[in-house]
mmCIF file of C-alpha atoms and ligand atoms in Angstrom:
data_model
loop_
_atom_site.group_PDB
_atom_site.id
_atom_site.type_symbol
_atom_site.label_atom_id
_atom_site.label_comp_id
_atom_site.label_asym_id
_atom_site.label_seq_id
_atom_site.Cartn_x
_atom_site.Cartn_y
_atom_site.Cartn_z
ATOM 1 C CA MET A 1 4.160 -2.506 22.151
ATOM 2 C CA LYS A 2 0.999 -1.029 20.643
ATOM 3 C CA GLN A 3 -1.482 -3.478 19.205
ATOM 4 C CA LEU A 4 -0.296 -4.870 15.894
ATOM 5 C CA LEU A 5 -2.558 -3.903 13.092
ATOM 6 C CA MET A 6 -1.683 -6.088 10.184
ATOM 7 C CA PRO A 7 -1.411 -9.872 9.919
ATOM 8 C CA PRO A 8 1.686 -11.864 8.895
ATOM 9 C CA VAL A 9 0.828 -11.702 5.169
ATOM 10 C CA ILE A 10 -0.453 -8.670 3.261
ATOM 11 C CA ALA A 11 -1.230 -8.888 -0.457
ATOM 12 C CA HIS A 12 1.084 -6.384 -2.139
ATOM 13 C CA ARG A 13 -0.710 -4.230 -4.753
ATOM 14 C CA GLY A 14 -3.369 -6.948 -4.473
ATOM 15 C CA ALA A 15 -2.287 -10.443 -5.505
ATOM 16 C CA SER A 16 -0.016 -8.713 -7.999
ATOM 17 C CA GLY A 17 2.068 -11.739 -8.928
ATOM 18 C CA GLN A 18 -0.947 -13.264 -10.662
ATOM 19 C CA ALA A 19 -3.134 -10.295 -11.604
ATOM 20 C CA PRO A 20 -2.362 -6.755 -12.758
ATOM 21 C CA GLU A 21 -1.174 -4.722 -9.778
ATOM 22 C CA ASN A 22 -3.408 -2.135 -8.120
ATOM 23 C CA THR A 23 -6.552 -3.285 -9.955
ATOM 24 C CA LEU A 24 -9.861 -4.493 -8.605
ATOM 25 C CA ALA A 25 -9.054 -7.887 -10.170
ATOM 26 C CA ALA A 26 -5.872 -8.120 -8.075
ATOM 27 C CA ILE A 27 -7.834 -7.272 -4.929
ATOM 28 C CA ARG A 28 -10.473 -9.892 -5.738
ATOM 29 C CA LEU A 29 -7.740 -12.465 -6.315
ATOM 30 C CA ALA A 30 -6.096 -11.578 -2.992
ATOM 31 C CA ALA A 31 -9.397 -12.263 -1.240
ATOM 32 C CA ALA A 32 -9.860 -15.514 -3.154
ATOM 33 C CA GLN A 33 -6.377 -16.552 -2.012
ATOM 34 C CA GLY A 34 -7.292 -15.996 1.617
ATOM 35 C CA ALA A 35 -5.594 -12.661 2.288
ATOM 36 C CA LYS A 36 -7.246 -10.501 4.950
ATOM 37 C CA TRP A 37 -5.270 -7.341 4.168
ATOM 38 C CA PHE A 38 -4.062 -5.845 0.921
ATOM 39 C CA GLU A 39 -1.818 -2.905 0.094
ATOM 40 C CA VAL A 40 -2.401 -0.487 -2.785
ATOM 41 C CA ASP A 41 -0.673 2.677 -4.031
ATOM 42 C CA VAL A 42 -2.755 5.827 -4.325
ATOM 43 C CA ASN A 43 -2.064 8.842 -6.546
ATOM 44 C CA ILE A 44 -4.438 11.471 -7.940
ATOM 45 C CA SER A 45 -5.758 12.412 -11.365
ATOM 46 C CA ARG A 46 -5.535 15.929 -12.810
ATOM 47 C CA ASP A 47 -8.999 16.641 -11.459
ATOM 48 C CA GLY A 48 -7.972 15.487 -7.993
ATOM 49 C CA ILE A 49 -9.589 12.052 -7.838
ATOM 50 C CA PRO A 50 -7.569 9.427 -5.950
ATOM 51 C CA VAL A 51 -6.793 6.396 -8.107
ATOM 52 C CA LEU A 52 -4.731 3.263 -7.648
ATOM 53 C CA HIS A 53 -1.428 3.396 -9.518
ATOM 54 C CA HIS A 54 2.146 2.765 -8.475
ATOM 55 C CA ASP A 55 4.243 4.716 -10.966
ATOM 56 C CA ASP A 56 3.926 8.421 -11.755
ATOM 57 C CA ASP A 57 3.953 7.333 -15.381
ATOM 58 C CA LEU A 58 1.249 5.284 -17.065
ATOM 59 C CA ALA A 59 3.474 3.319 -19.438
ATOM 60 C CA ARG A 60 4.340 0.231 -17.386
ATOM 61 C CA CYS A 61 0.871 -0.675 -16.136
ATOM 62 C CA SER A 62 -1.532 0.526 -18.828
ATOM 63 C CA ASN A 63 -1.793 1.251 -22.528
ATOM 64 C CA GLY A 64 -1.630 4.982 -21.736
ATOM 65 C CA ARG A 65 1.292 7.325 -22.055
ATOM 66 C CA GLY A 66 2.214 10.291 -19.891
ATOM 67 C CA LEU A 67 1.679 10.932 -16.217
ATOM 68 C CA VAL A 68 -1.298 9.957 -14.075
ATOM 69 C CA ILE A 69 -1.408 13.515 -12.686
ATOM 70 C CA GLU A 70 -1.741 14.950 -16.220
ATOM 71 C CA LYS A 71 -4.925 13.023 -17.008
ATOM 72 C CA THR A 72 -8.463 13.583 -15.856
ATOM 73 C CA LEU A 73 -10.276 10.655 -14.315
ATOM 74 C CA GLU A 74 -12.356 10.409 -17.473
ATOM 75 C CA GLN A 75 -9.195 10.069 -19.559
ATOM 76 C CA LEU A 76 -7.699 7.524 -17.148
ATOM 77 C CA GLN A 77 -10.863 5.459 -17.289
ATOM 78 C CA THR A 78 -10.473 4.934 -21.040
ATOM 79 C CA LEU A 79 -7.202 3.062 -20.447
ATOM 80 C CA ASP A 80 -6.670 -0.672 -20.374
ATOM 81 C CA CYS A 81 -4.818 -1.517 -17.149
ATOM 82 C CA GLY A 82 -4.851 -5.272 -17.598
ATOM 83 C CA SER A 83 -3.516 -6.317 -21.033
ATOM 84 C CA TRP A 84 0.063 -5.371 -20.181
ATOM 85 C CA PHE A 85 -0.050 -8.165 -17.596
ATOM 86 C CA ASP A 86 -2.100 -10.796 -19.402
ATOM 87 C CA GLN A 87 -4.752 -10.784 -22.119
ATOM 88 C CA GLN A 88 -7.200 -12.415 -19.709
ATOM 89 C CA TYR A 89 -7.293 -9.086 -17.859
ATOM 90 C CA SER A 90 -7.787 -6.889 -20.916
ATOM 91 C CA GLY A 91 -10.306 -4.153 -20.257
ATOM 92 C CA GLU A 92 -9.431 -3.865 -16.569
ATOM 93 C CA ARG A 93 -9.892 -0.181 -15.752
ATOM 94 C CA VAL A 94 -8.006 2.122 -13.452
ATOM 95 C CA ALA A 95 -9.578 1.758 -10.005
ATOM 96 C CA THR A 96 -10.632 4.779 -7.998
ATOM 97 C CA LEU A 97 -9.975 4.811 -4.270
ATOM 98 C CA ASP A 98 -13.728 4.794 -3.745
ATOM 99 C CA GLN A 99 -14.130 1.617 -5.806
ATOM 100 C CA CYS A 100 -11.254 0.019 -3.925
ATOM 101 C CA LEU A 101 -12.842 0.780 -0.560
ATOM 102 C CA ASP A 102 -16.260 -0.455 -1.715
ATOM 103 C CA LEU A 103 -14.650 -3.711 -2.790
ATOM 104 C CA ALA A 104 -12.739 -4.050 0.468
ATOM 105 C CA ILE A 105 -15.991 -3.736 2.377
ATOM 106 C CA GLU A 106 -17.734 -6.217 0.065
ATOM 107 C CA LEU A 107 -14.917 -8.744 0.496
ATOM 108 C CA GLN A 108 -14.406 -7.963 4.189
ATOM 109 C CA LEU A 109 -10.778 -7.024 3.671
ATOM 110 C CA ALA A 110 -8.677 -4.424 5.430
ATOM 111 C CA VAL A 111 -6.539 -2.013 3.424
ATOM 112 C CA ASN A 112 -3.083 -0.502 3.648
ATOM 113 C CA LEU A 113 -3.380 2.691 1.592
ATOM 114 C CA GLU A 114 0.056 3.784 0.553
ATOM 115 C CA ILE A 115 -0.033 7.467 -0.398
ATOM 116 C CA LYS A 116 2.127 7.679 -3.520
ATOM 117 C CA PRO A 117 2.183 11.332 -4.509
ATOM 118 C CA CYS A 118 4.136 12.848 -7.367
ATOM 119 C CA SER A 119 6.975 14.887 -5.994
ATOM 120 C CA GLY A 120 5.620 18.247 -4.838
ATOM 121 C CA TRP A 121 2.034 16.912 -4.722
ATOM 122 C CA GLU A 122 2.197 15.393 -1.241
ATOM 123 C CA ILE A 123 -0.325 17.734 0.361
ATOM 124 C CA PRO A 124 -2.952 17.912 -2.425
ATOM 125 C CA THR A 125 -2.775 14.137 -2.820
ATOM 126 C CA THR A 126 -3.293 13.544 0.889
ATOM 127 C CA GLN A 127 -6.084 16.129 0.996
ATOM 128 C CA ALA A 128 -7.866 14.418 -1.893
ATOM 129 C CA ILE A 129 -7.580 11.046 -0.161
ATOM 130 C CA ALA A 130 -8.851 12.564 3.090
ATOM 131 C CA ASP A 131 -11.834 14.066 1.267
ATOM 132 C CA VAL A 132 -12.782 10.657 -0.117
ATOM 133 C CA LEU A 133 -12.385 8.899 3.222
ATOM 134 C CA LYS A 134 -14.365 11.533 5.111
ATOM 135 C CA GLN A 135 -17.238 11.609 2.638
ATOM 136 C CA ARG A 136 -17.852 7.886 2.624
ATOM 137 C CA PRO A 137 -20.653 6.358 4.690
ATOM 138 C CA ALA A 138 -18.477 3.374 5.632
ATOM 139 C CA LEU A 139 -14.816 2.481 5.722
ATOM 140 C CA PRO A 140 -12.966 -0.792 5.984
ATOM 141 C CA GLU A 141 -10.131 -1.064 8.494
ATOM 142 C CA ILE A 142 -7.285 1.057 7.112
ATOM 143 C CA LEU A 143 -3.603 1.714 7.697
ATOM 144 C CA ILE A 144 -2.207 4.711 5.830
ATOM 145 C CA SER A 145 1.462 4.577 4.925
ATOM 146 C CA SER A 146 3.851 6.606 2.834
ATOM 147 C CA PHE A 147 7.496 7.191 2.046
ATOM 148 C CA SER A 148 6.534 10.859 2.213
ATOM 149 C CA HIS A 149 6.854 12.282 5.696
ATOM 150 C CA ILE A 150 4.873 15.319 4.546
ATOM 151 C CA ALA A 151 1.997 13.074 3.433
ATOM 152 C CA LEU A 152 2.048 11.255 6.775
ATOM 153 C CA GLN A 153 2.012 14.478 8.763
ATOM 154 C CA CYS A 154 -0.796 15.846 6.624
ATOM 155 C CA SER A 155 -2.672 12.596 7.083
ATOM 156 C CA ALA A 156 -2.190 12.819 10.861
ATOM 157 C CA GLU A 157 -3.876 16.227 10.771
ATOM 158 C CA LEU A 158 -6.695 15.426 8.394
ATOM 159 C CA LEU A 159 -7.338 11.787 9.256
ATOM 160 C CA ASP A 160 -6.280 11.497 12.878
ATOM 161 C CA PHE A 161 -8.673 8.551 13.366
ATOM 162 C CA ILE A 162 -6.741 6.375 10.890
ATOM 163 C CA PRO A 163 -3.448 4.792 12.004
ATOM 164 C CA ARG A 164 -0.274 5.386 10.072
ATOM 165 C CA GLY A 165 2.855 3.492 9.124
ATOM 166 C CA SER A 166 6.192 5.061 8.150
ATOM 167 C CA LEU A 167 7.741 3.604 5.015
ATOM 168 C CA PHE A 168 11.472 3.507 4.367
ATOM 169 C CA MET A 169 13.843 1.515 2.211
ATOM 170 C CA VAL A 170 16.211 1.329 5.164
ATOM 171 C CA ALA A 171 15.392 2.846 8.548
ATOM 172 C CA PRO A 172 17.226 6.187 8.679
ATOM 173 C CA PRO A 173 19.273 7.242 11.713
ATOM 174 C CA ASP A 174 16.422 9.508 12.856
ATOM 175 C CA TRP A 175 13.712 6.850 12.460
ATOM 176 C CA LYS A 176 12.536 7.366 16.035
ATOM 177 C CA LYS A 177 11.944 11.080 15.539
ATOM 178 C CA LEU A 178 10.262 10.569 12.169
ATOM 179 C CA THR A 179 7.940 7.763 13.285
ATOM 180 C CA ASN A 180 7.107 9.776 16.371
ATOM 181 C CA GLU A 181 6.273 12.901 14.370
ATOM 182 C CA ALA A 182 4.138 10.818 12.028
ATOM 183 C CA GLY A 183 2.371 9.175 14.960
ATOM 184 C CA ALA A 184 3.203 5.873 13.287
ATOM 185 C CA VAL A 185 2.130 2.514 14.676
ATOM 186 C CA SER A 186 4.385 0.606 12.284
ATOM 187 C CA ILE A 187 7.626 0.866 10.393
ATOM 188 C CA ASN A 188 7.526 -0.733 6.947
ATOM 189 C CA LEU A 189 10.920 -1.510 5.460
ATOM 190 C CA HIS A 190 12.460 -3.082 2.393
ATOM 191 C CA ALA A 191 12.998 -6.796 2.958
ATOM 192 C CA ASN A 192 16.694 -6.436 2.155
ATOM 193 C CA SER A 193 17.217 -3.534 4.525
ATOM 194 C CA LEU A 194 19.769 -3.862 7.303
ATOM 195 C CA LEU A 195 17.387 -5.669 9.599
ATOM 196 C CA ASP A 196 18.483 -7.998 12.342
ATOM 197 C CA ALA A 197 16.879 -9.213 15.555
ATOM 198 C CA GLY A 198 18.417 -6.304 17.478
ATOM 199 C CA SER A 199 16.979 -3.613 15.233
ATOM 200 C CA VAL A 200 13.575 -5.298 15.153
ATOM 201 C CA LYS A 201 13.633 -5.296 18.941
ATOM 202 C CA GLN A 202 14.434 -1.578 18.973
ATOM 203 C CA PHE A 203 11.449 -0.872 16.740
ATOM 204 C CA HIS A 204 9.207 -3.029 18.920
ATOM 205 C CA ASN A 205 10.468 -1.278 22.022
ATOM 206 C CA ALA A 206 9.499 2.014 20.388
ATOM 207 C CA GLY A 207 5.953 0.661 20.021
ATOM 208 C CA LEU A 208 6.159 -0.033 16.295
ATOM 209 C CA GLY A 209 4.998 -3.051 14.356
ATOM 210 C CA VAL A 210 7.615 -4.156 11.811
ATOM 211 C CA TYR A 211 6.641 -5.113 8.273
ATOM 212 C CA CYS A 212 8.749 -5.839 5.194
ATOM 213 C CA TYR A 213 8.158 -5.525 1.461
ATOM 214 C CA THR A 214 8.282 -7.339 -0.911
ATOM 215 C CA VAL A 215 8.658 -10.964 0.111
ATOM 216 C CA ASN A 216 7.872 -13.593 -2.494
ATOM 217 C CA THR A 217 9.553 -16.709 -1.128
ATOM 218 C CA THR A 218 8.759 -18.721 1.968
ATOM 219 C CA ALA A 219 12.508 -18.881 2.719
ATOM 220 C CA GLN A 220 12.717 -15.105 3.075
ATOM 221 C CA GLN A 221 9.413 -15.058 4.949
ATOM 222 C CA GLN A 222 10.896 -17.480 7.469
ATOM 223 C CA GLU A 223 14.173 -15.556 7.815
ATOM 224 C CA LEU A 224 12.295 -12.351 8.586
ATOM 225 C CA HIS A 225 9.913 -14.094 10.966
ATOM 226 C CA ALA A 226 12.921 -15.571 12.788
ATOM 227 C CA ILE A 227 14.280 -12.099 13.568
ATOM 228 C CA GLY A 228 10.900 -10.934 14.836
ATOM 229 C CA VAL A 229 9.337 -9.208 11.808
ATOM 230 C CA ASP A 230 5.571 -9.096 12.285
ATOM 231 C CA GLY A 231 4.465 -9.443 8.700
ATOM 232 C CA VAL A 232 5.376 -9.180 5.057
ATOM 233 C CA PHE A 233 3.913 -7.730 1.888
ATOM 234 C CA SER A 234 3.806 -10.312 -0.876
ATOM 235 C CA ASN A 235 2.834 -10.460 -4.523
ATOM 236 C CA TYR A 236 2.027 -14.146 -3.872
ATOM 237 C CA PRO A 237 -0.113 -14.109 -0.730
ATOM 238 C CA LYS A 238 -1.392 -17.654 -1.266
ATOM 239 C CA LEU A 239 2.112 -19.100 -1.248
ATOM 240 C CA LEU A 240 3.028 -17.329 1.970
ATOM 241 C CA LEU A 241 -0.304 -17.905 3.680
ATOM 242 C CA GLU A 242 0.094 -21.625 3.077
ATOM 243 C CA ALA A 243 3.439 -21.520 4.881
ATOM 244 C CA LEU A 244 1.764 -20.243 8.081
ATOM 245 C CA PRO A 245 2.129 -20.853 10.953
ATOM 246 C CA ILE A 246 5.849 -20.560 10.434
HETATM 247 O O1 LIG B 1 4.006 -0.454 1.155
HETATM 248 C C1 LIG B 1 4.978 -1.396 0.866
HETATM 249 C C2 LIG B 1 5.503 -1.262 -0.541
HETATM 250 O O2 LIG B 1 4.420 -1.202 -1.413
HETATM 251 C C3 LIG B 1 6.384 -0.059 -0.741
HETATM 252 O O3 LIG B 1 7.030 -0.058 -1.986
HETATM 253 O O4 LIG B 1 7.319 0.624 -4.322
HETATM 254 O O5 LIG B 1 6.034 -1.415 -3.790
HETATM 255 O O6 LIG B 1 5.103 0.816 -3.305
HETATM 256 P P1 LIG B 1 6.342 0.002 -3.408
HETATM 257 MG MG1 LIG B 2 3.251 0.269 -2.362
#
């Protein structure tokens, strides 16, 4: 098996159970809770700047309305991305990818960048992310992942020096072909997918690390560890880190 990249616990969207997801505050909290890796979702603004946001739409995680891709960065930066979660985070701004990477370096964290393009925007989104990564003087350790096979293939071309992980809800029948084409080092699956020790072994035999999202209880963490899963994404990294070693 290729060298495993990520540790047993990865903070999902930052420590998103206790701070607004995909914000700098959630990344800071993940570090404070002892996480060494965090995952964030990356989309682009209308003017092509990569920003952290999970949904296409702004409504759930900000006081904005409409789509991320419809707004310029300047417009996005006027939004409050914290009050929806808790008043203590009011005024939290949308984070750019650049800010996220600066913070990762400052906090000595590694980053799983999940490319989260709007449908049809897979290539421009990946290109914009590649531009940011290539222009920076320094990068933290990074794994790029995506549900979009197009984004992964584009990333393999533009950012061949950064490892990739293939994301699925459930591994499809042609997972071997797809992970191969993506040059993936890991397969990242929903925690309730059809995983058992046999399938985990097959993925390992294919040279893939196996990671599951989103795991928020130590019971599920232990079940997945018992069948050989290498690590889990959690909104509560502190809880799961405290349960280690399993
Ligand atoms: O990368 C793991 C996980 O974040 C994938 O699902 O919807 O939380 O981005 P989602
Ligand atoms: Mg994600």
